[in-house]
Coordinates of C-alpha atoms and ligand atoms in Angstrom, one line a residue:
X380 CA 3.9 15.8 16.8
X381 CA 6.8 15.9 14.4
X382 CA 6.3 13.7 11.3
X383 CA 8.6 10.7 11.1
X384 CA 8.7 11.2 7.3
X385 CA 8.3 14.6 5.7
X386 CA 8.9 15.6 2.1
X387 CA 8.2 18.9 0.4
X388 CA 8.5 19.6 -3.3
X389 CA 10.7 16.7 -4.3
X390 CA 11.7 16.8 -7.9
X391 CA 13.8 14.3 -9.8
X392 CA 14.8 14.1 -13.5
X393 CA 16.4 11.2 -15.3
X394 CA 18.1 12.7 -18.3
X395 CA 15.2 14.7 -19.9
X396 CA 12.5 12.6 -18.2
X397 CA 10.9 14.3 -15.3
X398 CA 10.2 11.3 -12.9
X399 CA 9.1 13.4 -9.9
X400 CA 7.6 16.9 -10.1
X401 CA 7.0 18.2 -6.6
X402 CA 6.2 15.3 -4.3
X403 CA 4.8 16.3 -0.8
X404 CA 4.4 13.7 2.0
X405 CA 3.9 13.8 5.7
X406 CA 3.8 10.7 7.8
X407 CA 3.1 11.0 11.6
X408 CA 5.2 8.7 13.7
X409 CA 3.7 5.3 14.4
X410 CA 1.5 5.3 11.3
X411 CA 1.4 3.6 7.9
X412 CA 1.4 5.7 4.7
X413 CA 0.5 3.7 1.6
X414 CA 1.9 5.2 -1.5
X415 CA -0.3 3.9 -4.2
X416 CA 0.4 4.3 -7.9
X417 CA 0.7 2.5 -11.2
X418 CA 4.0 1.3 -12.7
X419 CA 6.2 4.2 -13.5
X420 CA 4.4 6.6 -11.2
X421 CA 7.6 7.4 -9.3
X422 CA 7.2 5.3 -6.2
X423 CA 10.6 3.7 -6.2
X424 CA 12.3 7.0 -7.0
X425 CA 10.5 8.6 -4.0
X426 CA 11.7 5.7 -1.7
X427 CA 15.2 6.0 -3.0
X428 CA 15.4 9.7 -2.3
X429 CA 13.9 9.3 1.2
X430 CA 16.4 6.5 2.0
X431 CA 19.4 8.6 0.8
X432 CA 20.2 6.3 -2.1
X433 CA 19.4 9.0 -4.6
X434 CA 19.6 12.8 -4.4
X435 CA 16.6 15.0 -5.3
X436 CA 17.2 17.8 -7.8
X437 CA 15.0 20.0 -5.7
X438 CA 13.0 19.8 -2.5
X439 CA 13.5 19.0 1.1
X440 CA 13.0 15.8 3.0
X441 CA 13.4 14.8 6.6
X442 CA 13.3 11.2 8.0
X443 CA 13.3 10.4 11.7
X444 CA 14.1 14.0 12.3
X445 CA 17.2 14.1 10.0
X446 CA 17.7 15.9 6.7
X447 CA 18.2 13.4 3.9
X448 CA 20.7 15.6 2.1
X449 CA 22.6 17.1 5.1
X450 CA 22.5 14.1 7.5
X451 CA 22.3 11.0 5.3
X452 CA 24.3 8.9 7.9
X453 CA 21.8 9.7 10.7
X454 CA 18.9 8.9 8.4
X455 CA 20.4 5.5 7.4
X456 CA 21.0 4.7 11.1
X457 CA 17.3 5.1 11.7
X458 CA 15.7 3.3 8.8
X459 CA 15.1 -0.1 7.4
X460 CA 14.5 -0.6 3.7
X461 CA 13.0 -3.5 1.9
X462 CA 13.5 -2.9 -1.8
X463 CA 11.6 -4.1 -4.7
X464 CA 14.2 -6.7 -5.3
X465 CA 15.1 -9.1 -2.5
X466 CA 18.5 -8.1 -1.1
X467 CA 19.5 -11.3 0.7
X468 CA 22.5 -13.3 -0.1
X469 CA 21.2 -16.4 -1.9
X470 CA 24.1 -18.6 -0.9
X471 CA 23.8 -18.0 2.8
X472 CA 21.2 -19.5 5.0
X473 CA 18.4 -17.3 6.5
X474 CA 20.1 -17.4 9.8
X475 CA 23.5 -16.5 8.4
X476 CA 22.0 -13.6 6.4
X477 CA 20.5 -12.1 9.6
X478 CA 23.6 -12.7 11.7
X479 CA 25.8 -11.2 9.1
X480 CA 23.8 -8.0 9.1
X481 CA 23.8 -7.9 12.8
X482 CA 27.6 -8.3 13.0
X483 CA 28.0 -5.6 10.3
X484 CA 25.9 -3.3 12.6
X485 CA 28.4 -4.0 15.4
X486 CA 25.8 -5.7 17.5
X487 CA 28.4 -8.3 18.7
X488 CA 28.3 -12.0 18.1
X489 CA 26.1 -12.9 21.0
X490 CA 23.5 -10.2 20.3
X491 CA 23.7 -11.2 16.6
X492 CA 22.7 -14.8 17.4
X493 CA 20.0 -13.7 19.7
X494 CA 18.5 -11.1 17.2
X495 CA 18.6 -13.6 14.4
X496 CA 16.7 -16.2 16.5
X497 CA 14.1 -13.6 17.5
X498 CA 13.5 -12.5 13.9
X499 CA 13.5 -16.1 12.5
X500 CA 10.8 -16.9 15.0
X501 CA 8.8 -13.8 14.4
X502 CA 8.8 -14.3 10.6
X503 CA 8.0 -18.1 10.8
X504 CA 11.4 -19.0 9.4
X505 CA 12.8 -21.1 12.2
X506 CA 12.3 -24.4 10.4
X507 CA 14.0 -23.1 7.3
X508 CA 16.7 -21.1 9.2
X509 CA 19.6 -23.3 8.2
X510 CA 18.8 -23.8 4.5
X511 CA 20.4 -21.5 1.9
X512 CA 18.1 -18.6 1.0
X513 CA 18.1 -19.8 -2.7
X514 CA 15.9 -22.7 -1.7
X515 CA 13.2 -20.4 -0.2
X516 CA 9.9 -19.7 -1.8
X517 CA 9.0 -16.1 -2.9
X518 CA 7.0 -15.5 0.3
X519 CA 9.8 -16.8 2.5
X520 CA 12.3 -14.7 0.7
X521 CA 10.2 -11.5 1.2
X522 CA 9.8 -12.4 4.9
X523 CA 13.6 -12.8 5.2
X524 CA 14.1 -9.6 3.4
X525 CA 11.7 -7.8 5.8
X526 CA 13.4 -9.4 8.8
X527 CA 16.8 -8.3 7.4
X528 CA 15.6 -4.7 7.3
X529 CA 14.5 -5.0 11.0
X530 CA 17.8 -6.3 12.5
X531 CA 18.7 -2.9 13.8
X532 CA 15.2 -2.3 15.1
X533 CA 14.8 1.0 13.2
X534 CA 12.0 3.4 14.1
X535 CA 11.1 4.0 10.4
X536 CA 10.8 1.4 7.6
X537 CA 10.4 1.7 3.9
X538 CA 8.8 -1.2 2.0
X539 CA 8.9 -0.9 -1.8
X540 CA 6.1 -3.1 -3.1
X541 CA 6.7 -5.7 -0.4
X542 CA 4.1 -8.1 -1.7
X543 CA 4.2 -7.7 -5.4
X544 CA 4.0 -11.2 -7.0
X545 CA 3.2 -13.0 -3.8
X546 CA 0.3 -15.4 -3.5
X547 CA -2.6 -14.4 -1.3
X548 CA -1.5 -16.5 1.7
X549 CA 2.0 -15.1 1.7
X550 CA 0.6 -11.6 1.3
X551 CA -1.7 -11.9 4.3
X552 CA 1.2 -13.3 6.4
X553 CA 3.4 -10.4 5.4
X554 CA 0.6 -7.9 6.2
X555 CA 0.4 -9.4 9.7
X556 CA 4.1 -9.0 10.1
X557 CA 3.9 -5.4 9.0
X558 CA 1.0 -4.7 11.4
X559 CA 3.0 -6.1 14.2
X560 CA 5.8 -3.6 13.5
X561 CA 3.3 -0.8 13.6
X562 CA 1.9 -2.0 16.9
X563 CA 5.4 -1.7 18.2
X564 CA 5.4 1.9 17.2
X565 CA 7.4 1.7 14.0
X566 CA 6.5 4.2 11.2
X567 CA 6.0 2.6 7.8
X568 CA 6.0 3.9 4.3
X569 CA 4.9 1.3 1.9
X570 CA 4.5 1.5 -1.8
X571 CA 2.0 -0.7 -3.6
X572 CA 0.1 -1.2 -6.8
X573 CA -2.6 -3.1 -4.9
X574 CA -5.6 -1.1 -3.8
X575 CA -6.6 -3.8 -1.4
X576 CA -3.2 -3.6 0.3
X577 CA -3.5 0.2 0.8
X578 CA -7.0 -0.2 2.0
X579 CA -6.1 -2.9 4.5
X580 CA -2.8 -1.7 5.8
X581 CA -2.5 2.1 5.5
X582 CA -3.7 4.8 7.9
X583 CA -3.4 7.2 5.1
X584 CA -2.9 6.8 1.4
X585 CA -1.1 9.1 -1.0
X586 CA -2.1 8.4 -4.6
X587 CA 0.8 9.1 -6.9
X588 CA 0.7 9.4 -10.7
X589 CA 3.3 10.7 -13.2
X590 CA 5.5 12.0 -10.4
X591 CA 3.0 13.9 -8.3
X592 CA 0.7 13.2 -5.4
X593 CA -2.7 13.7 -6.9
X594 CA -4.7 12.9 -3.7
X595 CA -4.2 11.9 -0.2
X596 CA -6.3 11.0 2.8
X597 CA -7.5 8.0 4.8
X598 CA -8.9 5.2 2.6
X599 CA -12.4 6.1 3.8
X600 CA -11.9 9.8 3.0
X601 CA -10.8 8.9 -0.5
X602 CA -13.7 6.7 -1.0
X603 CA -16.2 9.3 0.2
X604 CA -14.6 11.8 -2.1
X605 CA -15.4 9.7 -5.1
X606 CA -19.0 9.2 -4.1
X607 CA -19.2 7.2 -0.9
X608 CA -21.7 4.5 -0.4
X609 CA -24.8 4.0 -2.6
X610 CA -28.1 2.3 -1.9
X611 CA -29.2 0.1 -4.8
X612 CA -32.7 -1.3 -5.1
X613 CA -33.5 -3.7 -7.9
X614 CA -37.1 -4.8 -8.8
X615 CA -38.3 -7.6 -11.0
X616 CA -41.0 -5.5 -12.7
X617 CA -40.2 -2.4 -14.7
X618 CA -43.6 -1.0 -13.6
X619 CA -42.2 -0.7 -10.1
X620 CA -39.3 1.5 -11.1
X621 CA -41.3 4.8 -10.7
X622 CA -42.3 3.9 -7.2
X623 CA -38.7 3.1 -6.2
X624 CA -37.5 6.4 -7.7
X625 CA -40.1 8.3 -5.6
X626 CA -39.1 6.5 -2.4
X627 CA -35.4 6.9 -3.0
X628 CA -35.9 10.6 -3.8
X629 CA -36.9 10.9 -0.1
X630 CA -33.5 9.8 1.2
X631 CA -31.2 11.7 -1.0
X632 CA -30.6 15.3 -2.2
X633 CA -29.2 13.9 -5.4
X634 CA -31.5 12.5 -8.1
X635 CA -31.6 8.7 -8.2
X636 CA -29.8 7.0 -11.0
X637 CA -32.0 4.6 -13.0
X638 CA -30.6 1.6 -14.8
X639 CA -33.6 0.5 -16.8
X640 CA -32.0 -2.5 -18.3
X641 CA -31.2 -4.0 -14.9
X642 CA -34.3 -2.5 -13.3
X643 CA -32.1 -0.9 -10.6
X644 CA -32.3 2.5 -9.0
X645 CA -29.5 3.9 -6.8
X646 CA -28.8 6.9 -4.7
X647 CA -25.9 8.1 -2.6
X648 CA -26.5 7.0 0.9
X649 CA -26.3 10.1 3.0
X650 CA -28.5 9.1 5.9
X651 CA -26.9 5.7 6.8
X652 CA -28.7 2.8 8.3
X653 CA -31.8 4.8 9.3
X654 CA -32.4 5.7 5.7
X655 CA -32.2 2.1 4.7
X656 CA -34.9 1.0 7.2
X657 CA -37.1 3.9 6.0
X658 CA -36.8 3.0 2.3
X659 CA -37.5 -0.6 3.1
X660 CA -40.7 0.3 5.0
X661 CA -42.0 2.7 2.4
X662 CA -41.4 0.2 -0.4
X663 CA -43.4 -2.4 1.5
X664 CA -46.2 0.1 2.1
X665 CA -46.3 0.8 -1.6
X666 CA -46.6 -2.9 -2.4
X667 CA -43.1 -3.1 -4.0
X668 CA -41.0 -6.1 -3.1
X669 CA -37.4 -5.5 -4.1
X670 CA -35.6 -8.3 -5.8
X671 CA -32.3 -7.0 -4.4
X672 CA -31.6 -4.4 -1.8
X673 CA -27.9 -3.6 -1.4
X674 CA -25.5 -1.0 -0.1
X675 CA -22.6 -0.7 -2.5
X676 CA -19.5 0.7 -0.8
X677 CA -17.2 2.5 -3.1
X678 CA -13.9 0.7 -3.3
X679 CA -10.3 1.9 -3.7
X680 CA -10.8 0.8 -7.4
X681 CA -13.4 3.5 -7.8
X682 CA -11.0 6.0 -6.1
X683 CA -8.1 5.1 -8.3
X684 CA -10.2 5.2 -11.5
X685 CA -11.8 8.5 -10.6
X686 CA -8.4 10.1 -9.8
X687 CA -6.2 8.7 -12.5
X688 CA -8.6 7.6 -15.2
X689 CA -6.7 4.2 -15.0
X690 CA -7.2 1.0 -13.2
X691 CA -4.4 0.0 -10.8
X692 CA -1.4 -1.9 -12.0
X693 CA -2.4 -1.4 -15.6
X694 CA 0.2 1.1 -16.8
X695 CA 2.4 -1.2 -18.8
X696 CA 5.1 1.3 -19.7
X697 CA 7.9 -1.3 -19.7
X698 CA 9.6 0.5 -16.8
X699 CA 12.2 -1.1 -14.5
X700 CA 9.6 -2.9 -12.5
X701 CA 9.0 -5.7 -14.8
X702 CA 11.2 -8.2 -13.0
X703 CA 9.8 -7.6 -9.6
X704 CA 7.5 -10.6 -9.3
X705 CA 9.1 -13.7 -7.7
X706 CA 6.0 -15.7 -8.5
X707 CA 3.2 -15.0 -11.0
X708 CA 0.6 -12.5 -9.9
X709 CA -2.5 -14.2 -8.6
X710 CA -5.7 -14.2 -10.6
X711 CA -7.0 -11.2 -8.7
X712 CA -4.1 -9.1 -9.7
X713 CA -4.4 -10.2 -13.3
X714 CA -8.0 -9.1 -13.2
X715 CA -6.9 -5.6 -12.3
X716 CA -4.4 -5.5 -15.0
X717 CA -6.7 -6.9 -17.6
X718 CA -9.3 -4.3 -16.8
X719 CA -7.4 -1.6 -18.6
Ligands
LIG680 N1 17.6 5.2 -13.6 C1 16.6 5.6 -14.4 N2 16.9 6.2 -15.6 C2 15.9 6.6 -16.4 N3 14.6 6.6 -16.1 C3 14.3 6.0 -15.0 C4 15.2 5.5 -14.0 N4 14.6 5.0 -13.0 C5 13.3 5.2 -13.2 N5 13.1 5.8 -14.4 C6 11.8 6.2 -14.9 O1 11.2 7.1 -14.0 C7 9.8 6.8 -13.9 C8 9.5 6.5 -12.4 O2 10.1 5.3 -12.1 P1 9.9 4.6 -10.7 O3 10.1 5.5 -9.6 O4 10.7 3.3 -10.7 O5 8.3 4.3 -10.7 P2 7.5 3.2 -9.9 O6 8.3 2.6 -8.8 O7 6.3 3.9 -9.4 O8 7.1 2.1 -10.9 C9 9.5 5.6 -14.8 O9 8.9 6.1 -16.0 C10 10.8 5.0 -15.0 O10 10.9 4.4 -16.3
LIG681 MG1 8.9 0.8 -8.3

């Protein structure tokens, strides 16, 4: 199958600042690639190059089968783009915004009306359809923005940080709308600083840092690469630790890690559920009753930290992203930022 988005060795320099140094990407048709990276990593620059808004200094890229440098018009005809900054006209109503785009695309007035209605309905904007967009909340605006990029029913869409600054409810609603597009066969490249978003939405994730893809794979592959799941057993008495270590040695090739302060022993969980049942039985036979018995899944946070040495969203380099939020980040997002 030909990839809907393919990039090889993309480089871009702004003055003497090397923003991209050899980005490679391949997105099979009908899938979602999450491009995950901190502020300033080069996400927007990559999107701008793939959507023909910016020329690369070096490298080759193809979108929907067309060369971004040699066939920019064909590329544009086959893509939708939702940028980091909402691109709707504030003075127009939601309906007018969508109809205007449709008319500009030569879809004809009747079709324009019909397409606007369809999209307003799909994006839960029917009730607000005839209010000026400037009265919309952040979440409504992003929905309108996404709807606007879908007027032409493009087979490939680019979403640059589509949910940055949205509250959780709006974020979940937008995820649903993106999933719906994927179910209809659309290919999506979405950039994000949110690990959870990449985890939830993306078939594959490319982690980008300082202008390079430093890892890619499915979210599960990436998690396994940084250690996978661990079984953790905590006991109330320090005297039981040695027994727990002996039992856990039996289910792992790796030596158990002992945290004496928290009286917890952990090992990578190679053998899955069966190993857990075995450990539980052996501990009972040895007269040890665990205080806590848990499987700790590695998270995208672990992946990101292991790969970049940073926590996500924490790279405050004052780059051009600072105005992106239409509402304040939620507490969860702050937590990620504060963890640096
Ligand atoms: N027009 C520009 N001129 C100079 N530097 C820029 C320009 N646009 C982006 N940069 C710099 O290039 C780097 C990558 O930016 P960008 O692609 O916007 O990153 P991201 O979207 O991942 O936050 C950042 O360090 C940013 O400051
Ligand atoms: Mg950006």
